[in-house]
PDB file of C-alpha atoms in Angstrom:
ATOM      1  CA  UNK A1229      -0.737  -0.164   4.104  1.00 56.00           C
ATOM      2  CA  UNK A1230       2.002  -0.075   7.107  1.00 68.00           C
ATOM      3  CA  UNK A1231      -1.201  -0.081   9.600  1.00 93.00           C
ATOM      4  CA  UNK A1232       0.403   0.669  12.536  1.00 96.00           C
ATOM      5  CA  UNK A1233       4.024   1.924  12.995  1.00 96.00           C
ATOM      6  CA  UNK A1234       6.464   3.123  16.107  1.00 98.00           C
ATOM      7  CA  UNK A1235       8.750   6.026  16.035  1.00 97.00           C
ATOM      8  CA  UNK A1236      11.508   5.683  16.790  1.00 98.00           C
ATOM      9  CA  UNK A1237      13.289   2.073  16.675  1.00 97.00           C
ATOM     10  CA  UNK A1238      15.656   3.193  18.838  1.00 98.00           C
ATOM     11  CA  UNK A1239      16.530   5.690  21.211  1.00 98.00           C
ATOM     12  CA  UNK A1240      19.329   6.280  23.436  1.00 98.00           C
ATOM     13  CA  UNK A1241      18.579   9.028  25.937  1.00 97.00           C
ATOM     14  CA  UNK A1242      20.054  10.457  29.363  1.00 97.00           C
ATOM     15  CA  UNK A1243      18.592  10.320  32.850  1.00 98.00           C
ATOM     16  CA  UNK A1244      15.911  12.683  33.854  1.00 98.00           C
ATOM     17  CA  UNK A1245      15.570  14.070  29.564  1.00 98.00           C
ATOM     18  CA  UNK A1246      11.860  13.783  28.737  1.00 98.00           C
ATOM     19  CA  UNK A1247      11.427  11.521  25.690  1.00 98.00           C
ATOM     20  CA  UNK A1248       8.381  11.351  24.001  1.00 98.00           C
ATOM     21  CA  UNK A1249       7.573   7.935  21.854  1.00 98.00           C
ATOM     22  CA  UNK A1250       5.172   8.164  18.644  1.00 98.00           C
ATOM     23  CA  UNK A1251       2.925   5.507  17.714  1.00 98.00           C
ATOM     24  CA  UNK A1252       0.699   5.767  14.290  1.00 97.00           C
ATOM     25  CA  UNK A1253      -2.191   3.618  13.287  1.00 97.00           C
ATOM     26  CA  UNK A1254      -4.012   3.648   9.936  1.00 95.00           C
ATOM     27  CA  UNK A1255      -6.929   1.289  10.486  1.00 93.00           C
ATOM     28  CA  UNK A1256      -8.848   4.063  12.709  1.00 90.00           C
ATOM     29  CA  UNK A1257      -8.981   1.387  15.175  1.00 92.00           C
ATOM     30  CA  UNK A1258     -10.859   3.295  18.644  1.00 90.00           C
ATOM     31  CA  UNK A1259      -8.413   1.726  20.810  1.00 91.00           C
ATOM     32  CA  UNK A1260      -4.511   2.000  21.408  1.00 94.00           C
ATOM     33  CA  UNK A1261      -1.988   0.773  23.833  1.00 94.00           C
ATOM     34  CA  UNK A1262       1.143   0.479  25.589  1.00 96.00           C
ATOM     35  CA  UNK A1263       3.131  -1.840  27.016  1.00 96.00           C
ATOM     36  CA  UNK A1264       6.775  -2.215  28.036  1.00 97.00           C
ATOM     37  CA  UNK A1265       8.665  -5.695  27.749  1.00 96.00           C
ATOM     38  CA  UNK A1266      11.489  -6.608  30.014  1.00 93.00           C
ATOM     39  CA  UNK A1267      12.816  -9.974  30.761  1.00 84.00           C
ATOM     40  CA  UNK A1268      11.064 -11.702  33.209  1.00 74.00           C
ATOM     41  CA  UNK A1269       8.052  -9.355  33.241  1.00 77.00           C
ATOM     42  CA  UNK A1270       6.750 -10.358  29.751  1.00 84.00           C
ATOM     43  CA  UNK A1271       4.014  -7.532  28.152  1.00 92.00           C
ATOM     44  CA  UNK A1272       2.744  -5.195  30.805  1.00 93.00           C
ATOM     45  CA  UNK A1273      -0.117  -2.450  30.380  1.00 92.00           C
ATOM     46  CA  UNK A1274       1.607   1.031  30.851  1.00 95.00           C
ATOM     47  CA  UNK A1275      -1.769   3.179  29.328  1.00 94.00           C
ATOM     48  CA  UNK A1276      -4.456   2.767  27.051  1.00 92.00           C
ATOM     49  CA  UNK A1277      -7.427   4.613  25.210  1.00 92.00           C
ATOM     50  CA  UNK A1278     -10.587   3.865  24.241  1.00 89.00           C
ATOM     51  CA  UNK A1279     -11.170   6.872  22.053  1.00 89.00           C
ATOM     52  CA  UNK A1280      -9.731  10.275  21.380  1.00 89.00           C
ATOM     53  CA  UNK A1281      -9.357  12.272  24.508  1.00 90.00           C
ATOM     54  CA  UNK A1282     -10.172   9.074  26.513  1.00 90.00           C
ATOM     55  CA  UNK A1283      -7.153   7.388  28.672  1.00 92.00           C
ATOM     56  CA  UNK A1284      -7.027   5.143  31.267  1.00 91.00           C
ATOM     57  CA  UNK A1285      -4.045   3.679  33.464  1.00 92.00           C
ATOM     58  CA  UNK A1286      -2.512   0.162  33.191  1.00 90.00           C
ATOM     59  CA  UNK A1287      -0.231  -2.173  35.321  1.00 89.00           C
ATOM     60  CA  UNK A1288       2.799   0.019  35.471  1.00 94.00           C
ATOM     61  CA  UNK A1289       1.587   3.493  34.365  1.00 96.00           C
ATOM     62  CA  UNK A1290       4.201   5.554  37.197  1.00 97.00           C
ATOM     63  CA  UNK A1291       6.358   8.089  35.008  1.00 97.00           C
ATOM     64  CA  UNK A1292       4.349   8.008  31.588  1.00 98.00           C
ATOM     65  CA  UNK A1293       2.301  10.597  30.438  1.00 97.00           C
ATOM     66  CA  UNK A1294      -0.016   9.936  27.270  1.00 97.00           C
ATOM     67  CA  UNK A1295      -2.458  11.907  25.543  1.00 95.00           C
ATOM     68  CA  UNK A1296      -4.583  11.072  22.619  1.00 95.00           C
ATOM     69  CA  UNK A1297      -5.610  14.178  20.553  1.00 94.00           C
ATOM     70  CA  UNK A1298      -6.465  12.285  16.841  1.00 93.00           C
ATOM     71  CA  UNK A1299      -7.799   8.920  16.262  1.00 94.00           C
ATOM     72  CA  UNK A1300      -4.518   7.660  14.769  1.00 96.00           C
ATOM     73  CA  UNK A1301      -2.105   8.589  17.060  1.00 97.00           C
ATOM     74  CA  UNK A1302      -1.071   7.649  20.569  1.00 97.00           C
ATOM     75  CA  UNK A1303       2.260   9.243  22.151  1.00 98.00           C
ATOM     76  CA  UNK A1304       4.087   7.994  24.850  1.00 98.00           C
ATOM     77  CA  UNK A1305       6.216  10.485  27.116  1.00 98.00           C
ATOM     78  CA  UNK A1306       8.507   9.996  29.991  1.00 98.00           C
ATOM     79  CA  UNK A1307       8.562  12.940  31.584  1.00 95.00           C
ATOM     80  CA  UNK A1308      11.667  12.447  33.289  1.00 97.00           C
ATOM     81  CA  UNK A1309      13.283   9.233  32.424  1.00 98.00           C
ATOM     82  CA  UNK A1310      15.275   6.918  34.772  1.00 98.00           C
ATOM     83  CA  UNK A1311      17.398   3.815  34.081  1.00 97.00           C
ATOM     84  CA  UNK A1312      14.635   1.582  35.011  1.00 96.00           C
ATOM     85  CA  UNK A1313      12.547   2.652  31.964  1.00 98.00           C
ATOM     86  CA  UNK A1314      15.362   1.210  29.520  1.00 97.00           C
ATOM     87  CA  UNK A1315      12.418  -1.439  27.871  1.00 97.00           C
ATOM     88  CA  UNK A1316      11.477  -2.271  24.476  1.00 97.00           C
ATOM     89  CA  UNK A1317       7.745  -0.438  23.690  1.00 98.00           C
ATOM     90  CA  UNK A1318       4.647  -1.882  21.993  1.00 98.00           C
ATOM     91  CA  UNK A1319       1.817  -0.136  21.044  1.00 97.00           C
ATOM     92  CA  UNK A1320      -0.990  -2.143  19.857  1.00 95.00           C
ATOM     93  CA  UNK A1321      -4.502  -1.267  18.498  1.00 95.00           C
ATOM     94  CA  UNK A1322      -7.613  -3.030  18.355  1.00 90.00           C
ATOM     95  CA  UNK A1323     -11.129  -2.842  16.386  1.00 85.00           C
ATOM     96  CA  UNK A1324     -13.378  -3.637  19.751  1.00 76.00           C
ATOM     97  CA  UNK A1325     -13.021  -6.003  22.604  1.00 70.00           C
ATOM     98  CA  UNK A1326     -11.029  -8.316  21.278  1.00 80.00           C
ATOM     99  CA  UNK A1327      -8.579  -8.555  19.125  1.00 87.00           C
ATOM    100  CA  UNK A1328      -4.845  -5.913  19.676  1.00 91.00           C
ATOM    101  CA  UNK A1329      -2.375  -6.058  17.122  1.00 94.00           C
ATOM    102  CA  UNK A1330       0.959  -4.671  17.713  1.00 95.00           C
ATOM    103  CA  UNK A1331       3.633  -2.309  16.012  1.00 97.00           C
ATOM    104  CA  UNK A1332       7.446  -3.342  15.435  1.00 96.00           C
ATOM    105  CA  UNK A1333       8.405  -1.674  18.877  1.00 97.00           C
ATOM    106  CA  UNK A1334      10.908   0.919  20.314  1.00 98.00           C
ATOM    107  CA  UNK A1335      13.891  -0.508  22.010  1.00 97.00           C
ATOM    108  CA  UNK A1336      14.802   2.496  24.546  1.00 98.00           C
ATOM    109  CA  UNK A1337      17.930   3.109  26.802  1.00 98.00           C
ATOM    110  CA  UNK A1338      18.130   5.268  29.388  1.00 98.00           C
ATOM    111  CA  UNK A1339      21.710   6.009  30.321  1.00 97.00           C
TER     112      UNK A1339
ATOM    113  CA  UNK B 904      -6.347  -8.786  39.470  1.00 79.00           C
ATOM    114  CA  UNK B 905      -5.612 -11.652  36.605  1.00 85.00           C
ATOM    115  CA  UNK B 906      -2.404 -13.873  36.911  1.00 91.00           C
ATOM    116  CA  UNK B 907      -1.583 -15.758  34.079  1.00 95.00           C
ATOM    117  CA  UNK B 908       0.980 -19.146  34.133  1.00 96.00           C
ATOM    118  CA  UNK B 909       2.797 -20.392  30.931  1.00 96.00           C
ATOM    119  CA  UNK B 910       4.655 -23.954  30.823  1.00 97.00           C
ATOM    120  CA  UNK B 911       7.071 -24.387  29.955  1.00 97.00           C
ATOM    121  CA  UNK B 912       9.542 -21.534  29.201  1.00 95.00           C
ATOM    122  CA  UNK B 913      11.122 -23.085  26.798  1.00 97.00           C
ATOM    123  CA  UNK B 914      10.153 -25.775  24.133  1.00 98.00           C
ATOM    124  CA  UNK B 915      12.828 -27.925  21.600  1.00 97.00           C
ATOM    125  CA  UNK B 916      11.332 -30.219  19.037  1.00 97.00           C
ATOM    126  CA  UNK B 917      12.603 -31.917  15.809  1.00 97.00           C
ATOM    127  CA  UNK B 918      10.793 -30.532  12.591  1.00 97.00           C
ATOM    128  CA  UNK B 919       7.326 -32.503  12.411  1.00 97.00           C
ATOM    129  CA  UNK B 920       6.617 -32.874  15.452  1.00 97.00           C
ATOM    130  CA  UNK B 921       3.887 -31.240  17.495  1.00 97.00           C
ATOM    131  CA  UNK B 922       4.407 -28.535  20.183  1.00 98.00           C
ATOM    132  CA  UNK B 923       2.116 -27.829  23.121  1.00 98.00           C
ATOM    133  CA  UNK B 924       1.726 -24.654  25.502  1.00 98.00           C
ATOM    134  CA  UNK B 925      -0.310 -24.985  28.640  1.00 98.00           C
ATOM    135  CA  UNK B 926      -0.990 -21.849  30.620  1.00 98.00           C
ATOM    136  CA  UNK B 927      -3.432 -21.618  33.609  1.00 98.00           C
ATOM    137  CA  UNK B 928      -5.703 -18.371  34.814  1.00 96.00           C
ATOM    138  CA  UNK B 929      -6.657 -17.232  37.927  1.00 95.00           C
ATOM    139  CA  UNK B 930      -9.629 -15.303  37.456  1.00 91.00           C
ATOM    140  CA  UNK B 931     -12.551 -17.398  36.250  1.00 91.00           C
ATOM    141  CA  UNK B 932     -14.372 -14.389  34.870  1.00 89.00           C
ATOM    142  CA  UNK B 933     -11.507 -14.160  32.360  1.00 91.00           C
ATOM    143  CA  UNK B 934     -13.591 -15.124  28.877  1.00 91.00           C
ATOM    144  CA  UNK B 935     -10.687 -13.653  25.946  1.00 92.00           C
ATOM    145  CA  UNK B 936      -7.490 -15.825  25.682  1.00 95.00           C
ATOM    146  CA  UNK B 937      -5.490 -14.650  22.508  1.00 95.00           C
ATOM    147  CA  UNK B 938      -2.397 -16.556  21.794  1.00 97.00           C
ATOM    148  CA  UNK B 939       0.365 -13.914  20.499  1.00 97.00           C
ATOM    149  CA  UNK B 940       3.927 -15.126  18.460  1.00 97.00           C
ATOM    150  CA  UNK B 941       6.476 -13.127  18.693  1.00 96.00           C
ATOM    151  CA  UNK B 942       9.725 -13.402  16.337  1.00 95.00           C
ATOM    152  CA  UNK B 943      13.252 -11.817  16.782  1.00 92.00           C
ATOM    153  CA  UNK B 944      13.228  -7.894  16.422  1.00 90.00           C
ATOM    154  CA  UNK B 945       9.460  -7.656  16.098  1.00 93.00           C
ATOM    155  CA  UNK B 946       6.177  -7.078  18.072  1.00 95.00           C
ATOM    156  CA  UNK B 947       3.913  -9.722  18.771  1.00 96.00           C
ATOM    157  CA  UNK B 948       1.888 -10.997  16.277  1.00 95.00           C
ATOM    158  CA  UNK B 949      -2.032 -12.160  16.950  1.00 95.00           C
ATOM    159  CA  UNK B 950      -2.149 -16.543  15.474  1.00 97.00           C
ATOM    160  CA  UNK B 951      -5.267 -16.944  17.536  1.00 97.00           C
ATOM    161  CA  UNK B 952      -7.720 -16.759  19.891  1.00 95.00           C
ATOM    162  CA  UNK B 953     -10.700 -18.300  21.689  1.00 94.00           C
ATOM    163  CA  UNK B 954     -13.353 -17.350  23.615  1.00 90.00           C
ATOM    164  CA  UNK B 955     -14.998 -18.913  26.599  1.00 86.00           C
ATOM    165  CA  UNK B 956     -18.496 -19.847  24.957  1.00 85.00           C
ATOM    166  CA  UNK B 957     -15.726 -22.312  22.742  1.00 83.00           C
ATOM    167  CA  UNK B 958     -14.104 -25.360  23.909  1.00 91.00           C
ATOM    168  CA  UNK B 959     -11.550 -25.742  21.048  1.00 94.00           C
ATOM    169  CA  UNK B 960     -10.690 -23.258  17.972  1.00 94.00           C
ATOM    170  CA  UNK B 961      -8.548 -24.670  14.755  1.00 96.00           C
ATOM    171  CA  UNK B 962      -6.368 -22.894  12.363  1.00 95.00           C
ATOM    172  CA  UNK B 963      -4.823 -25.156   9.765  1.00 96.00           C
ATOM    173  CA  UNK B 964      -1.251 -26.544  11.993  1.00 97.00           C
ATOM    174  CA  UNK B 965      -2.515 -24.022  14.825  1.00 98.00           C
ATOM    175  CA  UNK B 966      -5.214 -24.794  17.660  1.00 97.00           C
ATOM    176  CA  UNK B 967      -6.375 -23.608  20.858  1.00 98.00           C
ATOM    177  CA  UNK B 968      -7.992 -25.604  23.595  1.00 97.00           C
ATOM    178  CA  UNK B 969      -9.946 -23.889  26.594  1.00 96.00           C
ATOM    179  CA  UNK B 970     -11.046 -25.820  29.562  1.00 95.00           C
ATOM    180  CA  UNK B 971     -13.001 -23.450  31.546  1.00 93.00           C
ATOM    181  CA  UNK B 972     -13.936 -25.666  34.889  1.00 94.00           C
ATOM    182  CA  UNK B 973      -9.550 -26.077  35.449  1.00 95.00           C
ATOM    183  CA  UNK B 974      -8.930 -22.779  34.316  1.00 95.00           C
ATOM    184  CA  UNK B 975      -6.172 -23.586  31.699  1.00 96.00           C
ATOM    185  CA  UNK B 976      -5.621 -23.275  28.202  1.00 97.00           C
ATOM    186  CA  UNK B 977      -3.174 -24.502  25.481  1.00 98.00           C
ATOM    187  CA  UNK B 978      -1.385 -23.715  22.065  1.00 98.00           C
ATOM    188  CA  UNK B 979      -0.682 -27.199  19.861  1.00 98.00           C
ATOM    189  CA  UNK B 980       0.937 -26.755  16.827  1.00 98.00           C
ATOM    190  CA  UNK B 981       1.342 -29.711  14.416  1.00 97.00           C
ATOM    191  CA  UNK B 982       4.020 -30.664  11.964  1.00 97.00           C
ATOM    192  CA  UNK B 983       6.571 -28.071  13.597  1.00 98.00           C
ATOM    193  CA  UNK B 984       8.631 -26.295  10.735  1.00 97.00           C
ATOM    194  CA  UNK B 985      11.971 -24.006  11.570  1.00 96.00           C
ATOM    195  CA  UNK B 986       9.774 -20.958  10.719  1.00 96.00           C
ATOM    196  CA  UNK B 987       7.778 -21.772  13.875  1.00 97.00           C
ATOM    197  CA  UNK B 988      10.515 -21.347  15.919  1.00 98.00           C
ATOM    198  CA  UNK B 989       9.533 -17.834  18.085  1.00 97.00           C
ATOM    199  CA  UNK B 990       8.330 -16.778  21.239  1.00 96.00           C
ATOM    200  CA  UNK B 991       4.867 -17.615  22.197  1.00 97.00           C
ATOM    201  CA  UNK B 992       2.565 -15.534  24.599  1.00 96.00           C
ATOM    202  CA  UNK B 993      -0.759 -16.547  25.775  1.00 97.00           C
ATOM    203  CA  UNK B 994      -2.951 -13.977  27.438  1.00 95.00           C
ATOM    204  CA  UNK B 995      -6.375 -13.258  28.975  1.00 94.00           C
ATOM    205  CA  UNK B 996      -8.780 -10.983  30.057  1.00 90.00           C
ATOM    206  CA  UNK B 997     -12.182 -10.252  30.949  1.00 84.00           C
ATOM    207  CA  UNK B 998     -12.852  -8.588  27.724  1.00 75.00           C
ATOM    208  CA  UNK B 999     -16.978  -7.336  28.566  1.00 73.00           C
ATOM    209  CA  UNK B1000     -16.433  -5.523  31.647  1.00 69.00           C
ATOM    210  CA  UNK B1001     -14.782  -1.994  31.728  1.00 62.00           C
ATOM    211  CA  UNK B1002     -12.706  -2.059  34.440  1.00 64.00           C
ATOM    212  CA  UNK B1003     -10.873  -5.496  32.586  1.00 60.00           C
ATOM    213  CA  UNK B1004     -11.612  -4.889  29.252  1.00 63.00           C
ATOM    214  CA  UNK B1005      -8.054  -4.257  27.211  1.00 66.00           C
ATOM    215  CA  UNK B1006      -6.283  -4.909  30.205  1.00 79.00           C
ATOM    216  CA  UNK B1007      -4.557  -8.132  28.561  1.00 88.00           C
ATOM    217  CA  UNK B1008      -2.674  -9.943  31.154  1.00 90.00           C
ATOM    218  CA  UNK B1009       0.456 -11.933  29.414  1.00 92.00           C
ATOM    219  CA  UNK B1010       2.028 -15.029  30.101  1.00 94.00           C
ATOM    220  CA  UNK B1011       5.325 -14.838  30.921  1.00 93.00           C
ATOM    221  CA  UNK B1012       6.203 -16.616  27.293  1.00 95.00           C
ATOM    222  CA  UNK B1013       7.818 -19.674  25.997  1.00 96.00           C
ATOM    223  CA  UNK B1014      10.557 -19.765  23.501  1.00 96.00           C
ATOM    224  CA  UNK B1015      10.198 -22.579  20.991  1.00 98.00           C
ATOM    225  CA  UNK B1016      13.109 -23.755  18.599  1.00 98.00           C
ATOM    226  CA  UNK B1017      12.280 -26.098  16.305  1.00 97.00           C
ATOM    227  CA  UNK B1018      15.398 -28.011  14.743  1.00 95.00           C
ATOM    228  CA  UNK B1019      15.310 -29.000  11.045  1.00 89.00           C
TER     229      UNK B1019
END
């Protein structure tokens, strides 16, 4: 039972290539997230979704696109990426109100 | 918007002893504080969390305390062992309204090392 993993680990791309970052859950949890961690910034809220088809903005949700077509999964693209999007990525999922638990992460570079 | 504190950012203790995190809140409508650990190379991982209608939640060497009236809320963990040694992240959120809810806002995080 992985319950929820991130695809890639790690990903070196160029500046302004779209890059697209896969998140899987198994639980059938309604809601998924993102959030990008940088030094001194802790966790922030790029996107999230309530449901299939249903996404809302975060904190820092400027250059990310998401969409959320099946239950399970929740992509992550950067349409055109730039050298301040080199992060490590969480996505998380949660049951309800509460509780998120969180995937392994994708450490991303943006050259 | 929420702004969350965490003190301090970084926490050394021998092996046995206790370790406490204090972070304060802004927004007194925040009721959801989860406490998140976070070790090398991995995504945070959920030890516990408390709700406002609760002044104190245990979990065998883990607990949470919540004073409401100061805003604030700590992480003690007893009898420290080397596999404690991690980040910590405390968070909150208004977790009934819609415009809040999921909108977790972290501390800033506090690296413990705990020295055998």
């Amino acid at each position: 039972d992985a319950g929820i993993t991130q695809s890639p680990r790690y990903k070196i791309t160029e500046t302004g290539r779209q890059v697209t970052l896969m998140c899987h859950q198994t639980w059938s949890h309604s809601y998924m997230f993102w959030y990008r961690q940088d030094l001194g910034h802790g966790l922030r809220l790029i996107y999230y979704s309530a449901a299939a088809d249903i996404t809302d903005k975060g904190e820092v949700p400027d250059g990310y696109v998401v969409s959320r077509s099946k239950t399970e999964n929740f992509p992550l693209t950067l349409e055109s990426a730039t050298r301040s999007q080199t992060s490590v990525y969480f996505c998380a999922t949660g049951p309800g109100l509460y509780e998120q638990y969180f995937g392994p992460g994708t450490r991303l570079t943006v050259t | 918007g929420e702004n969350v504190e965490q003190h301090p950012s970084t926490l050394s203790v021998q092996e046995g002893d206790s370790a406490v995190i204090k972070c304060t809140y802004s927004d007194s409508a925040s009721n959801y504080f989860p406490w998140y650990k976070q070790e090398l190379g991995k995504g945070p991982q959920l030890i516990i969390d408390i709700r406002s209608n609760v002044g104190e939640k245990k979990d065998q060497r883990i607990a949470v305390t919540l004073n409401k009236t100061a805003k604030h809320f700590s992480l003690h963990i007893t009898e420290t062992q080397p596999e404690d040694s991690a980040v910590y992240f405390c968070a909150a959120t208004n977790a009934l309204t819609t415009d809040s809810w999921g909108k977790l806002q972290f501390g800033a995080g506090t690296q413990v090392v705990v020295t055998p």
